[in-house]
PDB file of C-alpha atoms in Angstrom:
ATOM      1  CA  UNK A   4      19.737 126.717  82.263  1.00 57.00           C
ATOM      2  CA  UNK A   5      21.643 123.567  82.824  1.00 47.00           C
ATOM      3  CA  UNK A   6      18.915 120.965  85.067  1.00 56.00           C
ATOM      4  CA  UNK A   7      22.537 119.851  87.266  1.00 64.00           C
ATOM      5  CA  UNK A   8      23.350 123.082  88.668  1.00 76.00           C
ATOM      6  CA  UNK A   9      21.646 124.474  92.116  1.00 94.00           C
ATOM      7  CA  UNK A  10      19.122 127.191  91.343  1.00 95.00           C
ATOM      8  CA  UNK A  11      17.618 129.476  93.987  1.00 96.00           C
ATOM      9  CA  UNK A  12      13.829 130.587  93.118  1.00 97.00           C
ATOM     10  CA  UNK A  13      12.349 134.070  93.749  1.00 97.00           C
ATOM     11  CA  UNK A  14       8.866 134.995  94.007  1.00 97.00           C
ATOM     12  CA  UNK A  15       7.879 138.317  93.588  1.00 95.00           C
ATOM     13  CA  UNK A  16       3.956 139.812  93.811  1.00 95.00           C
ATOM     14  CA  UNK A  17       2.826 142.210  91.413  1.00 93.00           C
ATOM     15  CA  UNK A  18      -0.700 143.349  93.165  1.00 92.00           C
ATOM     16  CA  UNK A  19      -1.324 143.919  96.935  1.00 92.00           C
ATOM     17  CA  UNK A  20      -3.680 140.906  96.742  1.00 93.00           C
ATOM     18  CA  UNK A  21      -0.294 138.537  96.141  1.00 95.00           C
ATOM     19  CA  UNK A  22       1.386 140.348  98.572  1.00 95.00           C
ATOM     20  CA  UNK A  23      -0.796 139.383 101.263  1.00 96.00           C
ATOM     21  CA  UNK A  24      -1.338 136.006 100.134  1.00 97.00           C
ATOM     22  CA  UNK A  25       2.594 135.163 100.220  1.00 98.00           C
ATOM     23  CA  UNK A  26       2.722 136.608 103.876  1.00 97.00           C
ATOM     24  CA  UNK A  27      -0.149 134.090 104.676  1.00 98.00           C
ATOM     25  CA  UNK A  28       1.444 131.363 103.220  1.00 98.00           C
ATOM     26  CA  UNK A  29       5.261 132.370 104.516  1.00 98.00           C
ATOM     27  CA  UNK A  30       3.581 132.458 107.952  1.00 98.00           C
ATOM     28  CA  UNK A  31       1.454 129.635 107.495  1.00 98.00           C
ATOM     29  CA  UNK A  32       4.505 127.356 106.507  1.00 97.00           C
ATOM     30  CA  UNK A  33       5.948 128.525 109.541  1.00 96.00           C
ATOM     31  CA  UNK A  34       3.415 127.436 112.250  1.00 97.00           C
ATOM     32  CA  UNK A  35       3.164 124.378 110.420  1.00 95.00           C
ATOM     33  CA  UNK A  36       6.964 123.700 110.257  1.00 92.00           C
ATOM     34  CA  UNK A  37       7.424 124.775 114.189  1.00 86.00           C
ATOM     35  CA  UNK A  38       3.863 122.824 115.663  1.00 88.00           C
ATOM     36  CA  UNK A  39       6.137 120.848 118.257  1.00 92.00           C
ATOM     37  CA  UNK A  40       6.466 123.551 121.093  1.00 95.00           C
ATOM     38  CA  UNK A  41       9.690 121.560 122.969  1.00 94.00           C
ATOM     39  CA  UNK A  42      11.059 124.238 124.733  1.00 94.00           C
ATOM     40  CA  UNK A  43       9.972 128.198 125.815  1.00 94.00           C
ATOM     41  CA  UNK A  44      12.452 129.719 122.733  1.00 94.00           C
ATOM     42  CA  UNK A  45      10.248 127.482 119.784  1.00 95.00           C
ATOM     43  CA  UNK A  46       7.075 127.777 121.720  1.00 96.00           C
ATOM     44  CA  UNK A  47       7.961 131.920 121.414  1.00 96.00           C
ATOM     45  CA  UNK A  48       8.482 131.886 117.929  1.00 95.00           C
ATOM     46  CA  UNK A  49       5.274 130.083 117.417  1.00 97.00           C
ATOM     47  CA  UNK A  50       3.454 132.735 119.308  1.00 97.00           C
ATOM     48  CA  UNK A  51       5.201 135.465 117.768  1.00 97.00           C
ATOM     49  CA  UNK A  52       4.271 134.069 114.073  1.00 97.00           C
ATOM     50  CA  UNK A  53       0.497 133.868 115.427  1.00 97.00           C
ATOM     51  CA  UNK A  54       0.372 136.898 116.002  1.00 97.00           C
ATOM     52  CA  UNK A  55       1.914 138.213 112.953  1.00 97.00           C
ATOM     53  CA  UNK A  56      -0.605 135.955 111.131  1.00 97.00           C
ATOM     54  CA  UNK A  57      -3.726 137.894 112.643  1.00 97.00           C
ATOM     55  CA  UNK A  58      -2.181 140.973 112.697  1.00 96.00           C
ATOM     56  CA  UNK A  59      -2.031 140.577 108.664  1.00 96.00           C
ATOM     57  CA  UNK A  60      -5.564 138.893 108.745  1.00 95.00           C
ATOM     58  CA  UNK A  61      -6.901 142.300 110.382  1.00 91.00           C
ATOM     59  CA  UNK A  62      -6.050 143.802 107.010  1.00 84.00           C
ATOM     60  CA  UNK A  63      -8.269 143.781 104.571  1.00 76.00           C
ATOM     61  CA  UNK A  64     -10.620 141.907 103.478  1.00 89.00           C
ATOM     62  CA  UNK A  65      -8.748 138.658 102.665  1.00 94.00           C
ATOM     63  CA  UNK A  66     -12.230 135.488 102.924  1.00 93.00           C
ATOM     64  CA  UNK A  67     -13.472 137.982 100.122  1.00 93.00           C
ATOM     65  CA  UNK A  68     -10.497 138.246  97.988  1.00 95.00           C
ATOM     66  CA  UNK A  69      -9.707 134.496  98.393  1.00 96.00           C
ATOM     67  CA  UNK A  70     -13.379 133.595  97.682  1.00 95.00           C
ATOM     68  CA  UNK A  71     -13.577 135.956  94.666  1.00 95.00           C
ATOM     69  CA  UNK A  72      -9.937 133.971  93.420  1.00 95.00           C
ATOM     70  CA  UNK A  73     -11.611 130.415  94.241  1.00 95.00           C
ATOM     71  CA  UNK A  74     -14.270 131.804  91.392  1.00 94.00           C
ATOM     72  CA  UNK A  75     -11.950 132.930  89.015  1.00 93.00           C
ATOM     73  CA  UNK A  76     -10.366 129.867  89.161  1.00 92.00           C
ATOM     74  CA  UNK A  77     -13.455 127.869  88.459  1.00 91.00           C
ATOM     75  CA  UNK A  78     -14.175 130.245  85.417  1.00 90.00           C
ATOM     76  CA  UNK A  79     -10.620 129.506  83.903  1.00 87.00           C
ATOM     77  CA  UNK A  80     -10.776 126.170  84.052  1.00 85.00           C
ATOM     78  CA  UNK A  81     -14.043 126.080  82.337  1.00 82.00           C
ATOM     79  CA  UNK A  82     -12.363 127.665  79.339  1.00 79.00           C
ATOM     80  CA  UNK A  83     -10.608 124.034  78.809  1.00 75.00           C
ATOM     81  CA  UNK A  84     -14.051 122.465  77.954  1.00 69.00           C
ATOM     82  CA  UNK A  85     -13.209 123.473  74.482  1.00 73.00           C
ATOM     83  CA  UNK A  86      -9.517 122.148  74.088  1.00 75.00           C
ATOM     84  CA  UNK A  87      -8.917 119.210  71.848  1.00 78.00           C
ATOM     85  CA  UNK A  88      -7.511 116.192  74.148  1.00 74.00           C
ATOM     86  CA  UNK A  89      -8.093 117.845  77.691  1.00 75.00           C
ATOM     87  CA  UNK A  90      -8.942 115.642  80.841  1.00 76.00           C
ATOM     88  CA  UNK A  91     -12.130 116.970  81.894  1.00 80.00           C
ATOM     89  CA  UNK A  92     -12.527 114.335  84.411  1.00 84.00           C
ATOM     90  CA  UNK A  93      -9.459 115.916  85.915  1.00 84.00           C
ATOM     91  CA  UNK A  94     -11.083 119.139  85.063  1.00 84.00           C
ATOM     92  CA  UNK A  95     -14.055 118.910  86.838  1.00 86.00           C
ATOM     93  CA  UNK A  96     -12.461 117.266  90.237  1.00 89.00           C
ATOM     94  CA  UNK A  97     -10.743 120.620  90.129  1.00 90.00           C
ATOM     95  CA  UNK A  98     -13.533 122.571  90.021  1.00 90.00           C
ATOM     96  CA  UNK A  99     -15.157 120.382  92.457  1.00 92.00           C
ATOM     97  CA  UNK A 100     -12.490 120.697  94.565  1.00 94.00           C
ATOM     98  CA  UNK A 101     -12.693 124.803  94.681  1.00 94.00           C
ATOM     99  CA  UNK A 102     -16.304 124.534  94.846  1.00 94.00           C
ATOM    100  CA  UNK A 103     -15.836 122.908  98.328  1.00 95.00           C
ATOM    101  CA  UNK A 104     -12.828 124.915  99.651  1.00 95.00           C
ATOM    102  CA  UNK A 105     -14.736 128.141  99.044  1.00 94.00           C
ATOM    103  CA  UNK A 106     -17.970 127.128 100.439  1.00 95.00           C
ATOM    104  CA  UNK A 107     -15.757 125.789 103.687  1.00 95.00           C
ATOM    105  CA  UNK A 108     -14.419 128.986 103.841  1.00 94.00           C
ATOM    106  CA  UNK A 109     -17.687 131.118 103.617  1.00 93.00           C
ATOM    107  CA  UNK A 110     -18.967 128.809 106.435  1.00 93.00           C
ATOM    108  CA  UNK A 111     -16.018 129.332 108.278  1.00 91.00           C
ATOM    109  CA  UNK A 112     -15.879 131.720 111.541  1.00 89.00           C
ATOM    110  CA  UNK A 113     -13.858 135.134 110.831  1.00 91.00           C
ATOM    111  CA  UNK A 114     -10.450 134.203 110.098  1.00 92.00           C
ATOM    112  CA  UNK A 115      -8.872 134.095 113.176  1.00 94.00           C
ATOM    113  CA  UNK A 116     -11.159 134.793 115.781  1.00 95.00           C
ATOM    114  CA  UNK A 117     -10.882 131.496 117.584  1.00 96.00           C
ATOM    115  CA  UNK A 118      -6.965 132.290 117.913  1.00 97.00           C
ATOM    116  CA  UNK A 119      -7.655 135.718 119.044  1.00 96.00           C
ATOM    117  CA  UNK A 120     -10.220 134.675 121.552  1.00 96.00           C
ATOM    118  CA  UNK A 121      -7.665 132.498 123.325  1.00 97.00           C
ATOM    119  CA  UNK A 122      -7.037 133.109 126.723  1.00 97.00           C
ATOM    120  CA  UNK A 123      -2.978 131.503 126.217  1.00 97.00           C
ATOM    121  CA  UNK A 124      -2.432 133.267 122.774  1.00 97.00           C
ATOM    122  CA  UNK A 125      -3.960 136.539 123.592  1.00 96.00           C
ATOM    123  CA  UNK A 126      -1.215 136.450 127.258  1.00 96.00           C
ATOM    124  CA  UNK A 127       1.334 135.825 125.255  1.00 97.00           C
ATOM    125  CA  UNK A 128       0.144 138.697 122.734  1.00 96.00           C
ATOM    126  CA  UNK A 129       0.168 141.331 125.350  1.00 95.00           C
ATOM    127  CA  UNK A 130       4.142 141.043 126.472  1.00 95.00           C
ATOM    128  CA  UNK A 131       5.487 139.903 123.084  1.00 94.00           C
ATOM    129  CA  UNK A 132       5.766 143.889 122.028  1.00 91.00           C
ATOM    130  CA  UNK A 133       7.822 144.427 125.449  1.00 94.00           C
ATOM    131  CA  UNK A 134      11.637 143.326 125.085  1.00 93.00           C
ATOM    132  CA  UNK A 135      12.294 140.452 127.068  1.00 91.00           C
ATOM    133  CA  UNK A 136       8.514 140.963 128.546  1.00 91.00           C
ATOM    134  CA  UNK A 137       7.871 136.899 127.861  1.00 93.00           C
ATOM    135  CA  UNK A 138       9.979 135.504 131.360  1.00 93.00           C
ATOM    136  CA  UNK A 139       7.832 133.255 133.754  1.00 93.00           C
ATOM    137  CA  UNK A 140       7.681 136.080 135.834  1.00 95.00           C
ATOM    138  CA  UNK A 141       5.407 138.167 133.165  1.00 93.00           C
ATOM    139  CA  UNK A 142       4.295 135.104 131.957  1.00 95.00           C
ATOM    140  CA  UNK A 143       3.479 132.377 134.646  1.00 96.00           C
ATOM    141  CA  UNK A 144       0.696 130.680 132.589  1.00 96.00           C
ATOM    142  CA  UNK A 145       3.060 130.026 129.903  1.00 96.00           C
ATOM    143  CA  UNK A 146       5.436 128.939 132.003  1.00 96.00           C
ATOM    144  CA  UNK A 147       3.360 126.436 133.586  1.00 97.00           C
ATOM    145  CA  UNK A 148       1.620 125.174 129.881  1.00 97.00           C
ATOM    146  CA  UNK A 149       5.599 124.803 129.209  1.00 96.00           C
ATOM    147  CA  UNK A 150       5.560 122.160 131.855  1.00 96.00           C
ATOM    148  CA  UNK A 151       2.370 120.300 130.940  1.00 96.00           C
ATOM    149  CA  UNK A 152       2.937 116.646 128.706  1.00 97.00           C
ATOM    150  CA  UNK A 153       4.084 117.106 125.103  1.00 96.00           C
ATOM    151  CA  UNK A 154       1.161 115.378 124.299  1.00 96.00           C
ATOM    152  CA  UNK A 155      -1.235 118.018 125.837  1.00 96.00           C
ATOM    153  CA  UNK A 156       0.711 121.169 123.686  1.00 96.00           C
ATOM    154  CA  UNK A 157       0.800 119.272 120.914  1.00 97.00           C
ATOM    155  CA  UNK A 158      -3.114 118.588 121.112  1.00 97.00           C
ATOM    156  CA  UNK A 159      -3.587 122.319 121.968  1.00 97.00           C
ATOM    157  CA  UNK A 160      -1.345 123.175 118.688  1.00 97.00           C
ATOM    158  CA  UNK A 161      -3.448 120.845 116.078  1.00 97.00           C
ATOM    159  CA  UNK A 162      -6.499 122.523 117.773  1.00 97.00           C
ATOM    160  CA  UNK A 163      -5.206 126.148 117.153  1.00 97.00           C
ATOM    161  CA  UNK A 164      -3.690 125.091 113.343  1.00 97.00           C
ATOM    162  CA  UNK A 165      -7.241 123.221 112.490  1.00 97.00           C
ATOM    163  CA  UNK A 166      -9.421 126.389 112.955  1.00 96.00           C
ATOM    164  CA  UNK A 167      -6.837 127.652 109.926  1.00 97.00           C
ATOM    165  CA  UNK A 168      -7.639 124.668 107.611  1.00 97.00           C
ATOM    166  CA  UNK A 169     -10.250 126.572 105.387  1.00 96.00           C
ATOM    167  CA  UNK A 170      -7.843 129.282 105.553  1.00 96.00           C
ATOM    168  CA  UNK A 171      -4.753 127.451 104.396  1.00 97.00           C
ATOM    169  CA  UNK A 172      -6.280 124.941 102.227  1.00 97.00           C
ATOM    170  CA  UNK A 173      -7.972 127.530 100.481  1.00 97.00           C
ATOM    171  CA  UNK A 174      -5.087 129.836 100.166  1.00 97.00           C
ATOM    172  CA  UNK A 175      -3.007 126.685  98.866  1.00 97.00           C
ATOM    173  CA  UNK A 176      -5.028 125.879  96.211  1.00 95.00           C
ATOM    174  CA  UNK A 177      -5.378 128.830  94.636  1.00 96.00           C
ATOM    175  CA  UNK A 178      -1.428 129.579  94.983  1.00 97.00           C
ATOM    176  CA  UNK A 179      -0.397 125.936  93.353  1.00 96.00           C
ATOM    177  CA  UNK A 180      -2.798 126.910  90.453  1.00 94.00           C
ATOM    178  CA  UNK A 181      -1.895 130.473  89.847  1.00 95.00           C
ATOM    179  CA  UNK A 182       2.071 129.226  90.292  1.00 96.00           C
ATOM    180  CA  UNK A 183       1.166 126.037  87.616  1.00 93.00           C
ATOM    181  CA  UNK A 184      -0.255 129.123  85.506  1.00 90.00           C
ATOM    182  CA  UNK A 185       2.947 130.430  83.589  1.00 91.00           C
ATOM    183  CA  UNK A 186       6.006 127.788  82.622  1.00 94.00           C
ATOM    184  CA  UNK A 187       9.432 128.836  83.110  1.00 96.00           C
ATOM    185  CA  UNK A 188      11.201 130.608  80.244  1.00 95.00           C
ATOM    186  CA  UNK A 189      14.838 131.320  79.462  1.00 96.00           C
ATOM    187  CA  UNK A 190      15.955 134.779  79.185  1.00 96.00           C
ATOM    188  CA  UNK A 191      18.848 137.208  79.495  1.00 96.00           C
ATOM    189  CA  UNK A 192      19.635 140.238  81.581  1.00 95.00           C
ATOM    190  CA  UNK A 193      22.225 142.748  79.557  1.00 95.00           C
ATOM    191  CA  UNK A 194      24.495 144.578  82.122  1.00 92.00           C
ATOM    192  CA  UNK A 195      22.200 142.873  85.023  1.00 92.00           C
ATOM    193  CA  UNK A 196      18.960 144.669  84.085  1.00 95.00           C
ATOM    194  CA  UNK A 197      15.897 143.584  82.671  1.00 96.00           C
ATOM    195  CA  UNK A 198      12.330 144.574  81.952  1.00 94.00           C
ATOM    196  CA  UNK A 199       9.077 143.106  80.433  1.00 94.00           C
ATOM    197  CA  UNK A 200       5.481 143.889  80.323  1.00 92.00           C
ATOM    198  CA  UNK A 201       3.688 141.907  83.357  1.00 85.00           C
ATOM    199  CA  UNK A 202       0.359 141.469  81.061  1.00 80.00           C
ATOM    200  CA  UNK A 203      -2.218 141.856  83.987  1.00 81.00           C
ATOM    201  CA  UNK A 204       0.048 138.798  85.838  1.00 90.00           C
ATOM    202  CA  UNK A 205      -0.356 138.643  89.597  1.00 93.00           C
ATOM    203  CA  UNK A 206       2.803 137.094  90.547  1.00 94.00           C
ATOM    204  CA  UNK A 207       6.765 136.628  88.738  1.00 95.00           C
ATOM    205  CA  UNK A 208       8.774 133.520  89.640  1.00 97.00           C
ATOM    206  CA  UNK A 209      12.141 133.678  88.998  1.00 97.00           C
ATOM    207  CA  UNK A 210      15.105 131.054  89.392  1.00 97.00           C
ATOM    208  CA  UNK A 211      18.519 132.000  88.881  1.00 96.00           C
ATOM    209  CA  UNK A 212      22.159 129.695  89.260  1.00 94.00           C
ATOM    210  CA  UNK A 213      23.263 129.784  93.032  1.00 93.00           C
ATOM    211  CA  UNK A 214      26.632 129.959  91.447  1.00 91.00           C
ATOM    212  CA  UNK A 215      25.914 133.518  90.893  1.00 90.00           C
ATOM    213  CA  UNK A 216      25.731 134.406  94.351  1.00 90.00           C
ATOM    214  CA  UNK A 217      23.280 137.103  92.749  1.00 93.00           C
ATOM    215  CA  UNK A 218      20.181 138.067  93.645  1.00 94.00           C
ATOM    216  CA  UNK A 219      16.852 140.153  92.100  1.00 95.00           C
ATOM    217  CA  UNK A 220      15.830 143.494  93.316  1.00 95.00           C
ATOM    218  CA  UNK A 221      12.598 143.451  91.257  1.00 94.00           C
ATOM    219  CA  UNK A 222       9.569 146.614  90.933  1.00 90.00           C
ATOM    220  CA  UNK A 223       6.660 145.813  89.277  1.00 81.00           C
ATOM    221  CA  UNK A 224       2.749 145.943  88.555  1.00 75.00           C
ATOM    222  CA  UNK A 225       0.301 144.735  86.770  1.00 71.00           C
ATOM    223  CA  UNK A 226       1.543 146.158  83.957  1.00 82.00           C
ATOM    224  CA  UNK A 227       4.847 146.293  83.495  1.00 89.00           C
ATOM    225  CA  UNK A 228       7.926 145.159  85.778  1.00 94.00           C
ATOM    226  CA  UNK A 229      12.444 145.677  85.897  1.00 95.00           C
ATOM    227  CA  UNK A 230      14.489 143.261  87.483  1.00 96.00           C
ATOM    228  CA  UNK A 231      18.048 144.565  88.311  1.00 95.00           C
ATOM    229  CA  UNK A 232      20.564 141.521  89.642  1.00 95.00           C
ATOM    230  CA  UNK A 233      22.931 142.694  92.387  1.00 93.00           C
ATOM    231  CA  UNK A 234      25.479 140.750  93.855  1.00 91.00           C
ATOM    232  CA  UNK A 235      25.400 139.231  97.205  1.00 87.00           C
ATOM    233  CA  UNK A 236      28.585 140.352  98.438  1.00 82.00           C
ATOM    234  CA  UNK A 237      28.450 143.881  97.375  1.00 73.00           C
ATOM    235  CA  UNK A 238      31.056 145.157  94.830  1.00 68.00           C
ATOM    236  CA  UNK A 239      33.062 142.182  95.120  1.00 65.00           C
ATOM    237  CA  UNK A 240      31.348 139.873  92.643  1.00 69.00           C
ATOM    238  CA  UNK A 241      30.625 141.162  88.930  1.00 81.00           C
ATOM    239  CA  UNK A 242      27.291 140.814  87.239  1.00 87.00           C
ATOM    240  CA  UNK A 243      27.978 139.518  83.837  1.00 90.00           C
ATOM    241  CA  UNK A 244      26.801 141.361  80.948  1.00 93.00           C
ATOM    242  CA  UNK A 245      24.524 138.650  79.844  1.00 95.00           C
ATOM    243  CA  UNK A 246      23.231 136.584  82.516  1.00 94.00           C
ATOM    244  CA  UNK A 247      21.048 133.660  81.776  1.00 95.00           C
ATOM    245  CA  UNK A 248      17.933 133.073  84.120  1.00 97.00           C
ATOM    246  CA  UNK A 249      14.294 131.320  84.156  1.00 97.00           C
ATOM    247  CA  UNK A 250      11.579 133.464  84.425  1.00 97.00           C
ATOM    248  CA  UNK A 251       7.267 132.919  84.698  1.00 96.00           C
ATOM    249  CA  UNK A 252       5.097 135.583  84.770  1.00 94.00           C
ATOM    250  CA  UNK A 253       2.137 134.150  86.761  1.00 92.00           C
TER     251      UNK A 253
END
């Protein structure tokens, strides 16, 4: 696939672990992208996205799965030790690194709980289920925090986002690992189908020309997976018999 031409990249989980972790992260990148609370619409999607976030924490058991990933992670990069010509000093500040991100999340409080325990967040909670149920008539106390000094929501948001840190910087490092994990290679979809074993992989990235205008509709496990391109406009665009596309299973 030609480097100059726009691609679009797909991520699809193959395990209920991955799923969860991408939701995380999706929601994650989110309260991170929309901390500056200007006006009552962002400051409502920032609410609405915390609550997501700990309604998908509640599932689960996600400190244990991301601590039991953090020592995986360790143990594969041990297996280098033996390699011909690898960086071990680079090696072992990895493994330091993990070392510390799952011991900061072990110490950490339940993931969560100091969002939960909020007396703002857990108002805003309450009405976000009821259409229109956020107006400063339902919500005075958000109305009024609304009218406080940027600088005082914006101190409030770090101080929500930083009891997340062990969370997120946890989750982040094993994603960016488990993504470096499997390179990109070419293949080809006959009649807009294709299907491969998964080989116990957690997680298939796939990039595909945004000339297309296609997209993947992809099922899958641990053990085996079908992608099936469809078009973006419905019938009006044909999938090409052979279609070229980059593809890592993870």
């Amino acid at each position: 696939m030609s480097d100059a031409s726009p691609t679009v990249l797909f991520e699809h989980p193959l395990n209920e672990k991955m799923r969860t972790w991408l939701r995380i992260e999706f929601l994650l990148q989110q309260l991170h992208g929309h901390r500056a609370l200007s006006d009552t619409a962002i400051a409502l999607t920032f609410f609405r996205t915390v609550s997501d976030l700990l309604d998908v924490l509640e599932r689960g058991e996600v400190r244990t799965e991301l601590a039991k990933e953090l020592e995986r992670q360790q143990q594969k990069l041990l297996q280098w030790a033996d390699v011909p010509g690898v960086d071990m000093s680079l090696v072992e500040q990895l493994r330091s690194q993990l070392k510390e991100l799952s011991s900061r999340l072990i110490a950490a409080p339940r993931m969560g709980q100091p969002l939960r325990e909020d007396k703002l967040i857990s108002l805003v909670r309450q009405r976000l289920g009821i259409p229109g149920g956020c107006c400063s008539f339902d919500l005075p106390t958000l109305h009024m925090w609304m009218h406080v000094p940027q600088s005082e929501r914006d101190a409030d948001v770090a101080q929500w986002l930083e009891t997340l840190d062990p969370l997120h910087q946890a989750l982040t490092m094993i994603l960016s690992l488990i993504r470096q994990s499997g390179p990109f290679r070419n293949q080809i979809s006959l009649n807009g189908f294709y299907q491969d074993n998964a080989e116990e992989a957690d997680l298939l990235r796939l990039r595909i020309e945004l000339s297309h205008q296609l997209y993947p509709q992809i099922s899958g496990h641990k053990t085996r997976y079908a992608i099936r391109f469809l078009s973006l406009d419905g019938d009006h665009t044909q999938v090409p018999e052979r279609l070229t596309f980059d593809l890592a299973c993870c």
